Amino acid sequence: MRRTALVTGITGQDGAYLAKFLLEKDYKVYGLIRRSVRHAFENLEYLGVDREIEYLNGDMTDESSLIKAVHQTRPDEVYNLAAQSFVGASWEQPHLTTQVNAIGVLNLLEAVKLHAPRARFYQASTSEMFGNSGREGLQTEDTPFHPRSPYAIAKLYAYWIVVNYRESYAMYCVNGILFNHESPIRGKEFVSRKVTDGVARIKLGLNERLHLGNLDSQRDWGFAGDFVEAMWRMLQQPEPKNYIVATGETHTIRELVEVAFRRVGIEDWEPHVFIDPAFKRPAELYTLRGDNSLAQRDLNWQPRVRFKELVEMMVDADLKRVEAEIASGRRPTGG
Ligand code: NDP
Ligand code: GDP
């Protein structure tokens, strides 16, 4: 029988890559979407999978809509990717972030417990939960958590409630502790895409400068297309466990900026970057670098795309997109 998956956050970056991956494995994919005046299917369209998904209405903050969605679909696998996913915005909207990223997960677990207790449940956990912990800047599954943003604190509640449902009700629930992962459809508020889109606009003469915050923090950046495969592998194991998914390499924002500008032939990038205090965080995470050995061993998973290739892929995609905007006469936006 065809396996079924219910994916929340289907319209986001990971939702689109995961939907593509699951469809290629012949899953029936249900996607939860929230009510909106205009639906944003552009990520799914970009990957060419928007028409192959069956959509259901619902919101993580509305338990009854989740109960209905699970009851209607009775999925074999549930991937909870929905979130207020931007750390920066979580200081501005801490209540909303908590409702969606913490209580929303409890709502979905309850719905699954009620109507699909044998479903396998994936929770999108995050390296942000570690804060600045980790010996020599390396985080493992055993590194103590010390979240430093309302986003990370809400995700930590979600992490523990998922573990608790596994321990209390013998449900197959896992946390994928994913480090930053990017792609040509990453949201433009995140630094990777902000830089690659900004560099494309500077190269094509639409902008002069890029406003950025802290260039010295370091991130372990991987490719979303690689990371969604690890999510699926976590749900195919004999026992549920939490896993770090990371590349094991770390780079500064400055290196990201350099690689992106170099891709379009600009070596002297500093005149194009303005350090704007508005983009500095009230509490920063200095270095993230994940130890992915458990995922390599149990899941037989490895990242394929490395840092330079990832940044160049994103710059190339943004150049194409901005060129198309110019050619179509549409007023270019963003940056
Ligand atoms: P995106 O921001 O691209 O996507 C977030 C998704 O959540 C969107 O589909 C959005 O829908 C949906 N959503 C937001 N609020 C609600 C709500 N109240 N009810 C239902 N759906 C909602 O995030 P990513 O794809 O990058 O990330 C996926 C998950 O992984 C998130 O949980 C994120 O926190 C987590 N994560 C991501 C990392 C990364 O580097 N990308 C790293 C570690 C964890 P809409 O289109 O309507 O806004
Ligand atoms: P995060 O790791 O989930 O917070 O992902 P982001 O891409 O939002 O931020 C990664 C790092 O880039 C953080 O250390 C930010 O402080 C830093 N950064 C520097 N300038 C910017 C900026 O202009 N926007 C964002 N989003 N981050 C920036």
mmCIF file of C-alpha atoms and ligand atoms in Angstrom:
data_model
loop_
_atom_site.group_PDB
_atom_site.id
_atom_site.type_symbol
_atom_site.label_atom_id
_atom_site.label_comp_id
_atom_site.label_asym_id
_atom_site.label_seq_id
_atom_site.Cartn_x
_atom_site.Cartn_y
_atom_site.Cartn_z
ATOM 1 C CA MET A 1 0.000 0.000 0.000
ATOM 2 C CA ARG A 2 1.088 3.542 -0.740
ATOM 3 C CA ARG A 3 2.541 5.143 2.412
ATOM 4 C CA THR A 4 1.107 8.449 3.572
ATOM 5 C CA ALA A 5 2.773 11.445 5.152
ATOM 6 C CA LEU A 6 1.280 14.546 6.726
ATOM 7 C CA VAL A 7 3.648 17.523 6.508
ATOM 8 C CA THR A 8 3.111 20.773 8.404
ATOM 9 C CA GLY A 9 5.054 23.793 7.124
ATOM 10 C CA ILE A 10 4.672 22.415 3.589
ATOM 11 C CA THR A 11 4.939 25.884 2.011
ATOM 12 C CA GLY A 12 8.311 26.587 3.668
ATOM 13 C CA GLN A 13 11.791 25.731 2.439
ATOM 14 C CA ASP A 14 12.028 22.306 4.093
ATOM 15 C CA GLY A 15 8.384 21.474 3.401
ATOM 16 C CA ALA A 16 8.993 21.851 -0.330
ATOM 17 C CA TYR A 17 12.211 19.793 -0.382
ATOM 18 C CA LEU A 18 10.686 17.097 1.829
ATOM 19 C CA ALA A 19 7.520 16.900 -0.278
ATOM 20 C CA LYS A 20 9.658 16.406 -3.394
ATOM 21 C CA PHE A 21 11.708 13.718 -1.666
ATOM 22 C CA LEU A 22 8.631 11.834 -0.391
ATOM 23 C CA LEU A 23 6.816 12.049 -3.737
ATOM 24 C CA GLU A 24 9.873 10.546 -5.408
ATOM 25 C CA LYS A 25 9.507 7.674 -2.955
ATOM 26 C CA ASP A 26 5.863 7.357 -4.018
ATOM 27 C CA TYR A 27 4.313 8.624 -0.780
ATOM 28 C CA LYS A 28 0.887 10.178 -0.773
ATOM 29 C CA VAL A 29 1.712 13.634 0.657
ATOM 30 C CA TYR A 30 -0.774 15.729 2.620
ATOM 31 C CA GLY A 31 0.260 19.293 3.377
ATOM 32 C CA LEU A 32 -1.182 21.482 6.116
ATOM 33 C CA ILE A 33 -1.650 25.093 5.057
ATOM 34 C CA ARG A 34 -2.961 27.991 7.087
ATOM 35 C CA ARG A 35 -5.624 30.404 5.973
ATOM 36 C CA SER A 36 -4.264 33.376 4.130
ATOM 37 C CA VAL A 37 -5.492 35.945 1.644
ATOM 38 C CA ARG A 38 -2.830 34.818 -0.806
ATOM 39 C CA HIS A 39 -1.299 31.371 -0.632
ATOM 40 C CA ALA A 40 2.435 31.203 -1.004
ATOM 41 C CA PHE A 41 3.045 28.108 -3.113
ATOM 42 C CA GLU A 42 6.127 29.517 -4.767
ATOM 43 C CA ASN A 43 8.592 27.150 -3.062
ATOM 44 C CA LEU A 44 6.539 24.126 -4.113
ATOM 45 C CA GLU A 45 6.205 25.565 -7.617
ATOM 46 C CA TYR A 46 9.962 26.173 -7.771
ATOM 47 C CA LEU A 47 10.512 22.459 -7.160
ATOM 48 C CA GLY A 48 7.623 21.498 -9.448
ATOM 49 C CA VAL A 49 5.563 19.614 -6.847
ATOM 50 C CA ASP A 50 2.723 22.025 -5.985
ATOM 51 C CA ARG A 51 0.053 20.033 -7.858
ATOM 52 C CA GLU A 52 0.964 16.638 -6.453
ATOM 53 C CA ILE A 53 0.104 17.439 -2.853
ATOM 54 C CA GLU A 54 -3.282 17.224 -1.186
ATOM 55 C CA TYR A 55 -3.756 20.299 0.978
ATOM 56 C CA LEU A 56 -5.640 20.550 4.264
ATOM 57 C CA ASN A 57 -6.442 23.701 6.172
ATOM 58 C CA GLY A 58 -5.139 24.112 9.676
ATOM 59 C CA ASP A 59 -3.021 26.105 12.045
ATOM 60 C CA MET A 60 -0.596 24.913 14.713
ATOM 61 C CA THR A 61 -2.321 27.136 17.268
ATOM 62 C CA ASP A 62 -5.732 25.607 16.586
ATOM 63 C CA GLU A 63 -5.858 22.127 18.063
ATOM 64 C CA SER A 64 -9.230 21.240 16.557
ATOM 65 C CA SER A 65 -7.936 21.847 13.029
ATOM 66 C CA LEU A 66 -4.995 19.526 13.706
ATOM 67 C CA ILE A 67 -7.237 16.827 15.153
ATOM 68 C CA LYS A 68 -9.344 17.040 12.010
ATOM 69 C CA ALA A 69 -6.328 16.875 9.712
ATOM 70 C CA VAL A 70 -4.901 13.800 11.435
ATOM 71 C CA HIS A 71 -8.308 12.115 11.604
ATOM 72 C CA GLN A 72 -8.905 12.741 7.914
ATOM 73 C CA THR A 73 -5.497 11.532 6.728
ATOM 74 C CA ARG A 74 -4.497 8.807 9.260
ATOM 75 C CA PRO A 75 -0.878 9.207 8.182
ATOM 76 C CA ASP A 76 1.931 6.666 8.542
ATOM 77 C CA GLU A 77 4.392 9.499 9.109
ATOM 78 C CA VAL A 78 3.974 13.037 10.439
ATOM 79 C CA TYR A 79 6.624 15.679 9.811
ATOM 80 C CA ASN A 80 6.174 18.778 11.952
ATOM 81 C CA LEU A 81 8.071 21.502 10.118
ATOM 82 C CA ALA A 82 5.701 24.402 10.807
ATOM 83 C CA ALA A 83 7.152 27.197 12.905
ATOM 84 C CA GLN A 84 7.770 30.874 13.325
ATOM 85 C CA SER A 85 11.229 29.997 12.115
ATOM 86 C CA PHE A 86 13.157 33.275 12.272
ATOM 87 C CA VAL A 87 15.214 33.769 15.453
ATOM 88 C CA GLY A 88 15.394 37.547 14.936
ATOM 89 C CA ALA A 89 11.584 37.917 14.881
ATOM 90 C CA SER A 90 11.191 35.905 18.078
ATOM 91 C CA TRP A 91 12.260 38.878 20.209
ATOM 92 C CA GLU A 92 9.580 40.976 18.512
ATOM 93 C CA GLN A 93 6.865 38.303 18.705
ATOM 94 C CA PRO A 94 7.733 36.090 21.670
ATOM 95 C CA HIS A 95 4.132 35.078 22.433
ATOM 96 C CA LEU A 96 3.339 34.088 18.867
ATOM 97 C CA THR A 97 6.632 32.209 18.608
ATOM 98 C CA THR A 98 5.805 30.288 21.792
ATOM 99 C CA GLN A 99 2.251 29.504 20.714
ATOM 100 C CA VAL A 100 3.334 28.114 17.356
ATOM 101 C CA ASN A 101 6.718 26.547 18.162
ATOM 102 C CA ALA A 102 5.932 25.136 21.621
ATOM 103 C CA ILE A 103 2.186 24.787 22.249
ATOM 104 C CA GLY A 104 1.565 24.023 18.581
ATOM 105 C CA VAL A 105 3.723 20.913 18.881
ATOM 106 C CA LEU A 106 1.760 19.755 21.920
ATOM 107 C CA ASN A 107 -1.453 20.299 19.932
ATOM 108 C CA LEU A 108 -0.175 18.156 17.071
ATOM 109 C CA LEU A 109 1.109 15.390 19.371
ATOM 110 C CA GLU A 110 -2.302 15.231 21.035
ATOM 111 C CA ALA A 111 -3.988 14.957 17.660
ATOM 112 C CA VAL A 112 -1.622 12.141 16.655
ATOM 113 C CA LYS A 113 -2.081 10.348 19.989
ATOM 114 C CA LEU A 114 -5.833 10.481 19.487
ATOM 115 C CA HIS A 115 -6.171 9.451 15.837
ATOM 116 C CA ALA A 116 -2.874 7.964 14.588
ATOM 117 C CA PRO A 117 -0.939 6.748 17.658
ATOM 118 C CA ARG A 118 1.164 4.386 15.554
ATOM 119 C CA ALA A 119 2.271 7.120 13.184
ATOM 120 C CA ARG A 120 5.962 8.002 13.235
ATOM 121 C CA PHE A 121 6.467 11.624 14.283
ATOM 122 C CA TYR A 122 9.334 13.922 13.257
ATOM 123 C CA GLN A 123 9.929 17.208 15.093
ATOM 124 C CA ALA A 124 12.024 19.981 13.533
ATOM 125 C CA SER A 125 14.358 20.714 16.422
ATOM 126 C CA THR A 126 17.263 23.083 16.105
ATOM 127 C CA SER A 127 20.904 23.721 16.966
ATOM 128 C CA GLU A 128 19.709 27.042 18.421
ATOM 129 C CA MET A 129 18.779 25.054 21.569
ATOM 130 C CA PHE A 130 22.494 24.715 22.380
ATOM 131 C CA GLY A 131 23.178 28.442 22.581
ATOM 132 C CA ASN A 132 26.896 28.890 23.168
ATOM 133 C CA SER A 133 27.392 25.450 24.776
ATOM 134 C CA GLY A 134 29.686 22.842 23.353
ATOM 135 C CA ARG A 135 33.280 21.968 24.027
ATOM 136 C CA GLU A 136 35.631 23.698 21.584
ATOM 137 C CA GLY A 137 32.634 24.983 19.667
ATOM 138 C CA LEU A 138 31.387 21.494 18.728
ATOM 139 C CA GLN A 139 27.894 20.279 19.658
ATOM 140 C CA THR A 140 26.882 16.632 20.065
ATOM 141 C CA GLU A 141 23.561 15.033 21.064
ATOM 142 C CA ASP A 142 24.834 15.169 24.687
ATOM 143 C CA THR A 143 25.830 18.842 24.767
ATOM 144 C CA PRO A 144 23.795 20.690 27.446
ATOM 145 C CA PHE A 145 21.151 23.064 26.123
ATOM 146 C CA HIS A 146 21.260 26.783 26.893
ATOM 147 C CA PRO A 147 18.781 28.506 24.545
ATOM 148 C CA ARG A 148 19.367 32.236 23.994
ATOM 149 C CA SER A 149 16.248 33.462 22.158
ATOM 150 C CA PRO A 150 12.475 33.118 22.586
ATOM 151 C CA TYR A 151 12.630 30.961 19.427
ATOM 152 C CA ALA A 152 15.134 28.541 20.930
ATOM 153 C CA ILE A 153 13.299 28.394 24.264
ATOM 154 C CA ALA A 154 10.024 27.484 22.553
ATOM 155 C CA LYS A 155 11.840 24.836 20.473
ATOM 156 C CA LEU A 156 13.318 23.405 23.668
ATOM 157 C CA TYR A 157 9.837 22.896 25.115
ATOM 158 C CA ALA A 158 8.901 21.147 21.863
ATOM 159 C CA TYR A 159 12.008 18.953 22.068
ATOM 160 C CA TRP A 160 11.112 17.749 25.576
ATOM 161 C CA ILE A 161 7.402 17.246 24.964
ATOM 162 C CA VAL A 162 8.320 15.054 21.992
ATOM 163 C CA VAL A 163 10.663 13.003 24.197
ATOM 164 C CA ASN A 164 7.935 12.850 26.829
ATOM 165 C CA TYR A 165 5.321 11.474 24.408
ATOM 166 C CA ARG A 166 7.829 8.826 23.372
ATOM 167 C CA GLU A 167 8.466 7.876 27.007
ATOM 168 C CA SER A 168 4.884 8.215 28.262
ATOM 169 C CA TYR A 169 2.886 6.681 25.431
ATOM 170 C CA ALA A 170 5.456 4.561 23.577
ATOM 171 C CA MET A 171 4.870 6.675 20.472
ATOM 172 C CA TYR A 172 7.577 6.716 17.771
ATOM 173 C CA CYS A 173 8.645 10.347 18.114
ATOM 174 C CA VAL A 174 12.020 11.813 17.185
ATOM 175 C CA ASN A 175 13.779 15.153 17.263
ATOM 176 C CA GLY A 176 16.036 16.002 14.345
ATOM 177 C CA ILE A 177 18.423 18.611 15.761
ATOM 178 C CA LEU A 178 19.186 20.339 12.497
ATOM 179 C CA PHE A 179 21.916 22.918 12.073
ATOM 180 C CA ASN A 180 21.361 25.794 9.630
ATOM 181 C CA HIS A 181 20.426 24.601 6.171
ATOM 182 C CA GLU A 182 19.839 26.741 3.157
ATOM 183 C CA SER A 183 18.893 26.599 -0.517
ATOM 184 C CA PRO A 184 17.772 28.865 -3.351
ATOM 185 C CA ILE A 185 14.324 28.963 -1.647
ATOM 186 C CA ARG A 186 15.556 29.926 1.825
ATOM 187 C CA GLY A 187 13.590 32.886 3.251
ATOM 188 C CA LYS A 188 15.220 36.216 2.414
ATOM 189 C CA GLU A 189 15.339 37.310 6.062
ATOM 190 C CA PHE A 190 17.995 34.676 6.811
ATOM 191 C CA VAL A 191 21.546 35.827 6.340
ATOM 192 C CA SER A 192 22.535 33.334 3.605
ATOM 193 C CA ARG A 193 19.740 34.261 1.227
ATOM 194 C CA LYS A 194 19.849 37.924 2.201
ATOM 195 C CA VAL A 195 23.489 37.932 1.094
ATOM 196 C CA THR A 196 23.038 35.938 -2.128
ATOM 197 C CA ASP A 197 19.991 37.959 -3.205
ATOM 198 C CA GLY A 198 21.722 41.216 -2.212
ATOM 199 C CA VAL A 199 24.883 40.307 -4.139
ATOM 200 C CA ALA A 200 22.826 39.496 -7.251
ATOM 201 C CA ARG A 201 21.104 42.895 -7.028
ATOM 202 C CA ILE A 202 24.414 44.707 -6.575
ATOM 203 C CA LYS A 203 25.945 42.835 -9.514
ATOM 204 C CA LEU A 204 22.985 43.735 -11.741
ATOM 205 C CA GLY A 205 23.101 47.379 -10.700
ATOM 206 C CA LEU A 206 19.847 47.492 -8.708
ATOM 207 C CA ASN A 207 21.382 48.100 -5.273
ATOM 208 C CA GLU A 208 24.644 49.487 -4.016
ATOM 209 C CA ARG A 209 24.934 48.155 -0.516
ATOM 210 C CA LEU A 210 23.992 45.298 1.729
ATOM 211 C CA HIS A 211 23.079 46.063 5.365
ATOM 212 C CA LEU A 212 24.261 43.336 7.732
ATOM 213 C CA GLY A 213 24.800 42.768 11.444
ATOM 214 C CA ASN A 214 27.464 40.617 13.090
ATOM 215 C CA LEU A 215 29.935 39.253 10.521
ATOM 216 C CA ASP A 216 31.955 37.274 13.062
ATOM 217 C CA SER A 217 29.455 34.638 14.180
ATOM 218 C CA GLN A 218 29.989 31.184 12.736
ATOM 219 C CA ARG A 219 27.444 28.736 11.402
ATOM 220 C CA ASP A 220 27.451 25.157 10.189
ATOM 221 C CA TRP A 221 25.555 25.613 6.923
ATOM 222 C CA GLY A 222 24.269 22.656 4.905
ATOM 223 C CA PHE A 223 21.931 22.154 1.957
ATOM 224 C CA ALA A 224 18.196 21.680 2.685
ATOM 225 C CA GLY A 225 17.917 19.049 -0.068
ATOM 226 C CA ASP A 226 20.421 16.859 1.815
ATOM 227 C CA PHE A 227 18.938 17.495 5.240
ATOM 228 C CA VAL A 228 15.343 16.420 4.461
ATOM 229 C CA GLU A 229 16.638 12.972 3.572
ATOM 230 C CA ALA A 230 17.984 12.635 7.127
ATOM 231 C CA MET A 231 14.485 13.482 8.456
ATOM 232 C CA TRP A 232 12.997 10.591 6.514
ATOM 233 C CA ARG A 233 15.784 8.206 7.548
ATOM 234 C CA MET A 234 15.100 8.996 11.222
ATOM 235 C CA LEU A 235 11.583 7.620 10.802
ATOM 236 C CA GLN A 236 12.782 4.339 9.224
ATOM 237 C CA GLN A 237 14.822 3.098 12.214
ATOM 238 C CA PRO A 238 13.999 0.186 14.540
ATOM 239 C CA GLU A 239 13.959 2.549 17.568
ATOM 240 C CA PRO A 240 13.150 6.267 17.811
ATOM 241 C CA LYS A 241 16.150 8.450 18.732
ATOM 242 C CA ASN A 242 17.209 12.092 18.475
ATOM 243 C CA TYR A 243 19.873 12.966 15.922
ATOM 244 C CA ILE A 244 22.065 15.930 15.058
ATOM 245 C CA VAL A 245 22.099 16.743 11.348
ATOM 246 C CA ALA A 246 25.000 18.993 10.378
ATOM 247 C CA THR A 247 27.963 19.194 8.020
ATOM 248 C CA GLY A 248 30.612 19.389 10.763
ATOM 249 C CA GLU A 249 32.172 22.492 9.162
ATOM 250 C CA THR A 250 31.748 26.030 10.394
ATOM 251 C CA HIS A 251 32.229 29.369 8.611
ATOM 252 C CA THR A 252 31.852 33.024 9.528
ATOM 253 C CA ILE A 253 29.289 35.346 7.968
ATOM 254 C CA ARG A 254 32.298 37.211 6.567
ATOM 255 C CA GLU A 255 33.368 34.080 4.631
ATOM 256 C CA LEU A 256 29.823 33.706 3.313
ATOM 257 C CA VAL A 257 29.923 37.306 2.074
ATOM 258 C CA GLU A 258 33.344 36.818 0.459
ATOM 259 C CA VAL A 259 32.360 33.642 -1.405
ATOM 260 C CA ALA A 260 29.124 35.236 -2.643
ATOM 261 C CA PHE A 261 30.782 38.418 -3.954
ATOM 262 C CA ARG A 262 33.636 36.445 -5.502
ATOM 263 C CA ARG A 263 31.092 34.355 -7.431
ATOM 264 C CA VAL A 264 29.982 37.487 -9.322
ATOM 265 C CA GLY A 265 33.545 38.709 -9.818
ATOM 266 C CA ILE A 266 33.649 41.295 -7.016
ATOM 267 C CA GLU A 267 36.815 40.855 -4.911
ATOM 268 C CA ASP A 268 36.695 44.190 -3.085
ATOM 269 C CA TRP A 269 33.367 43.639 -1.306
ATOM 270 C CA GLU A 270 33.821 45.841 1.763
ATOM 271 C CA PRO A 271 32.550 49.097 0.182
ATOM 272 C CA HIS A 272 29.317 47.201 -0.587
ATOM 273 C CA VAL A 273 28.636 46.124 3.016
ATOM 274 C CA PHE A 274 27.303 48.433 5.706
ATOM 275 C CA ILE A 275 27.345 47.200 9.305
ATOM 276 C CA ASP A 276 23.941 48.130 10.635
ATOM 277 C CA PRO A 277 23.259 47.752 14.378
ATOM 278 C CA ALA A 278 19.596 47.071 13.531
ATOM 279 C CA PHE A 279 20.649 43.578 12.424
ATOM 280 C CA LYS A 280 22.586 42.733 15.584
ATOM 281 C CA ARG A 281 20.867 40.403 18.036
ATOM 282 C CA PRO A 282 20.101 41.096 21.728
ATOM 283 C CA ALA A 283 21.834 37.762 22.496
ATOM 284 C CA GLU A 284 24.092 36.121 19.914
ATOM 285 C CA LEU A 285 25.207 32.560 19.228
ATOM 286 C CA TYR A 286 28.860 32.745 18.317
ATOM 287 C CA THR A 287 29.787 29.329 16.957
ATOM 288 C CA LEU A 288 27.684 26.403 15.807
ATOM 289 C CA ARG A 289 29.313 23.244 14.528
ATOM 290 C CA GLY A 290 27.537 19.917 14.731
ATOM 291 C CA ASP A 291 28.983 16.469 15.279
ATOM 292 C CA ASN A 292 27.032 14.300 12.843
ATOM 293 C CA SER A 293 28.694 10.963 13.704
ATOM 294 C CA LEU A 294 25.545 9.386 15.159
ATOM 295 C CA ALA A 295 23.565 10.222 12.002
ATOM 296 C CA GLN A 296 26.402 8.869 9.846
ATOM 297 C CA ARG A 297 26.499 5.637 11.833
ATOM 298 C CA ASP A 298 22.788 4.869 12.388
ATOM 299 C CA LEU A 299 21.209 6.589 9.395
ATOM 300 C CA ASN A 300 24.011 6.065 6.907
ATOM 301 C CA TRP A 301 23.592 9.759 6.117
ATOM 302 C CA GLN A 302 26.205 12.230 4.895
ATOM 303 C CA PRO A 303 25.914 15.768 3.572
ATOM 304 C CA ARG A 304 26.713 15.980 -0.148
ATOM 305 C CA VAL A 305 26.774 19.729 -0.796
ATOM 306 C CA ARG A 306 29.541 21.678 0.931
ATOM 307 C CA PHE A 307 29.697 25.351 1.929
ATOM 308 C CA LYS A 308 31.243 26.945 -1.186
ATOM 309 C CA GLU A 309 29.071 24.935 -3.569
ATOM 310 C CA LEU A 310 25.968 25.853 -1.553
ATOM 311 C CA VAL A 311 26.679 29.594 -1.583
ATOM 312 C CA GLU A 312 27.499 29.525 -5.297
ATOM 313 C CA MET A 313 24.305 27.583 -6.083
ATOM 314 C CA MET A 314 22.292 30.238 -4.239
ATOM 315 C CA VAL A 315 24.055 33.177 -5.910
ATOM 316 C CA ASP A 316 23.525 31.628 -9.356
ATOM 317 C CA ALA A 317 19.821 31.050 -8.672
ATOM 318 C CA ASP A 318 19.362 34.620 -7.419
ATOM 319 C CA LEU A 319 21.180 36.066 -10.427
ATOM 320 C CA LYS A 320 18.784 34.178 -12.716
ATOM 321 C CA ARG A 321 15.756 35.286 -10.746
ATOM 322 C CA VAL A 322 16.732 38.960 -10.655
ATOM 323 C CA GLU A 323 17.619 38.904 -14.379
ATOM 324 C CA ALA A 324 14.165 37.453 -15.101
ATOM 325 C CA GLU A 325 12.517 40.178 -13.005
ATOM 326 C CA ILE A 326 14.391 42.831 -14.955
ATOM 327 C CA ALA A 327 13.564 41.233 -18.318
ATOM 328 C CA SER A 328 9.865 40.965 -17.454
ATOM 329 C CA GLY A 329 9.734 44.656 -16.561
ATOM 330 C CA ARG A 330 8.455 43.811 -13.081
ATOM 331 C CA ARG A 331 9.666 46.187 -10.454
ATOM 332 C CA PRO A 332 12.443 44.289 -8.659
ATOM 333 C CA THR A 333 11.791 43.788 -4.943
ATOM 334 C CA GLY A 334 13.625 42.517 -1.896
ATOM 335 C CA GLY A 335 17.228 42.905 -0.881
HETATM 336 P P1 NDP B 1 10.201 28.292 6.754
HETATM 337 O O1 NDP B 1 10.106 29.570 7.497
HETATM 338 O O2 NDP B 1 10.653 28.299 5.338
HETATM 339 O O3 NDP B 1 8.760 27.574 6.793
HETATM 340 C C1 NDP B 1 7.942 27.641 7.937
HETATM 341 C C2 NDP B 1 6.612 27.002 7.611
HETATM 342 O O4 NDP B 1 5.781 27.017 8.784
HETATM 343 C C3 NDP B 1 5.808 27.714 6.522
HETATM 344 O O5 NDP B 1 5.197 26.741 5.712
HETATM 345 C C4 NDP B 1 4.745 28.465 7.307
HETATM 346 O O6 NDP B 1 3.550 28.677 6.570
HETATM 347 C C5 NDP B 1 4.473 27.457 8.424
HETATM 348 N N1 NDP B 1 3.805 28.064 9.583
HETATM 349 C C6 NDP B 1 4.194 29.136 10.294
HETATM 350 N N2 NDP B 1 3.314 29.384 11.295
HETATM 351 C C7 NDP B 1 2.339 28.434 11.201
HETATM 352 C C8 NDP B 1 1.152 28.162 11.925
HETATM 353 N N3 NDP B 1 0.779 28.914 12.964
HETATM 354 N N4 NDP B 1 0.390 27.117 11.555
HETATM 355 C C9 NDP B 1 0.744 26.344 10.476
HETATM 356 N N5 NDP B 1 1.849 26.568 9.743
HETATM 357 C C10 NDP B 1 2.642 27.595 10.096
HETATM 358 O O7 NDP B 1 11.121 27.310 7.643
HETATM 359 P P2 NDP B 1 12.137 26.157 7.167
HETATM 360 O O8 NDP B 1 11.490 25.352 6.121
HETATM 361 O O9 NDP B 1 13.480 26.739 6.955
HETATM 362 O O10 NDP B 1 12.267 25.296 8.512
HETATM 363 C C11 NDP B 1 11.419 24.184 8.752
HETATM 364 C C12 NDP B 1 11.445 23.856 10.241
HETATM 365 O O11 NDP B 1 12.775 23.525 10.645
HETATM 366 C C13 NDP B 1 11.008 24.994 11.153
HETATM 367 O O12 NDP B 1 10.329 24.427 12.251
HETATM 368 C C14 NDP B 1 12.316 25.606 11.614
HETATM 369 O O13 NDP B 1 12.162 26.256 12.854
HETATM 370 C C15 NDP B 1 13.170 24.355 11.721
HETATM 371 N N6 NDP B 1 14.597 24.552 11.555
HETATM 372 C C16 NDP B 1 15.080 25.150 10.430
HETATM 373 C C17 NDP B 1 16.431 25.310 10.243
HETATM 374 C C18 NDP B 1 16.967 25.916 8.993
HETATM 375 O O14 NDP B 1 18.173 26.225 8.980
HETATM 376 N N7 NDP B 1 16.187 26.090 7.943
HETATM 377 C C19 NDP B 1 17.391 24.843 11.260
HETATM 378 C C20 NDP B 1 16.777 24.130 12.363
HETATM 379 C C21 NDP B 1 15.441 24.013 12.491
HETATM 380 P P3 NDP B 1 3.259 30.040 5.734
HETATM 381 O O15 NDP B 1 3.787 29.777 4.352
HETATM 382 O O16 NDP B 1 1.784 30.128 5.807
HETATM 383 O O17 NDP B 1 3.974 31.149 6.430
HETATM 384 P P1 GDP B 2 19.988 31.685 12.682
HETATM 385 O O1 GDP B 2 21.296 31.008 12.957
HETATM 386 O O2 GDP B 2 18.838 30.750 12.666
HETATM 387 O O3 GDP B 2 19.736 32.853 13.548
HETATM 388 O O4 GDP B 2 20.083 32.146 11.139
HETATM 389 P P2 GDP B 2 20.278 33.577 10.459
HETATM 390 O O5 GDP B 2 20.618 33.310 9.042
HETATM 391 O O6 GDP B 2 19.111 34.458 10.726
HETATM 392 O O7 GDP B 2 21.522 34.191 11.220
HETATM 393 C C1 GDP B 2 22.792 33.569 11.215
HETATM 394 C C2 GDP B 2 23.842 34.505 11.815
HETATM 395 O O8 GDP B 2 24.027 35.610 10.931
HETATM 396 C C3 GDP B 2 23.489 35.101 13.186
HETATM 397 O O9 GDP B 2 24.647 35.029 13.990
HETATM 398 C C4 GDP B 2 23.163 36.558 12.870
HETATM 399 O O10 GDP B 2 23.460 37.451 13.934
HETATM 400 C C5 GDP B 2 24.126 36.794 11.708
HETATM 401 N N1 GDP B 2 23.765 37.951 10.862
HETATM 402 C C6 GDP B 2 24.563 38.987 10.545
HETATM 403 N N2 GDP B 2 23.915 39.880 9.795
HETATM 404 C C7 GDP B 2 22.655 39.398 9.625
HETATM 405 C C8 GDP B 2 21.513 39.905 8.931
HETATM 406 O O11 GDP B 2 21.522 40.956 8.343
HETATM 407 N N3 GDP B 2 20.382 39.109 8.964
HETATM 408 C C9 GDP B 2 20.370 37.913 9.632
HETATM 409 N N4 GDP B 2 19.243 37.178 9.591
HETATM 410 N N5 GDP B 2 21.433 37.441 10.319
HETATM 411 C C10 GDP B 2 22.564 38.176 10.314
#
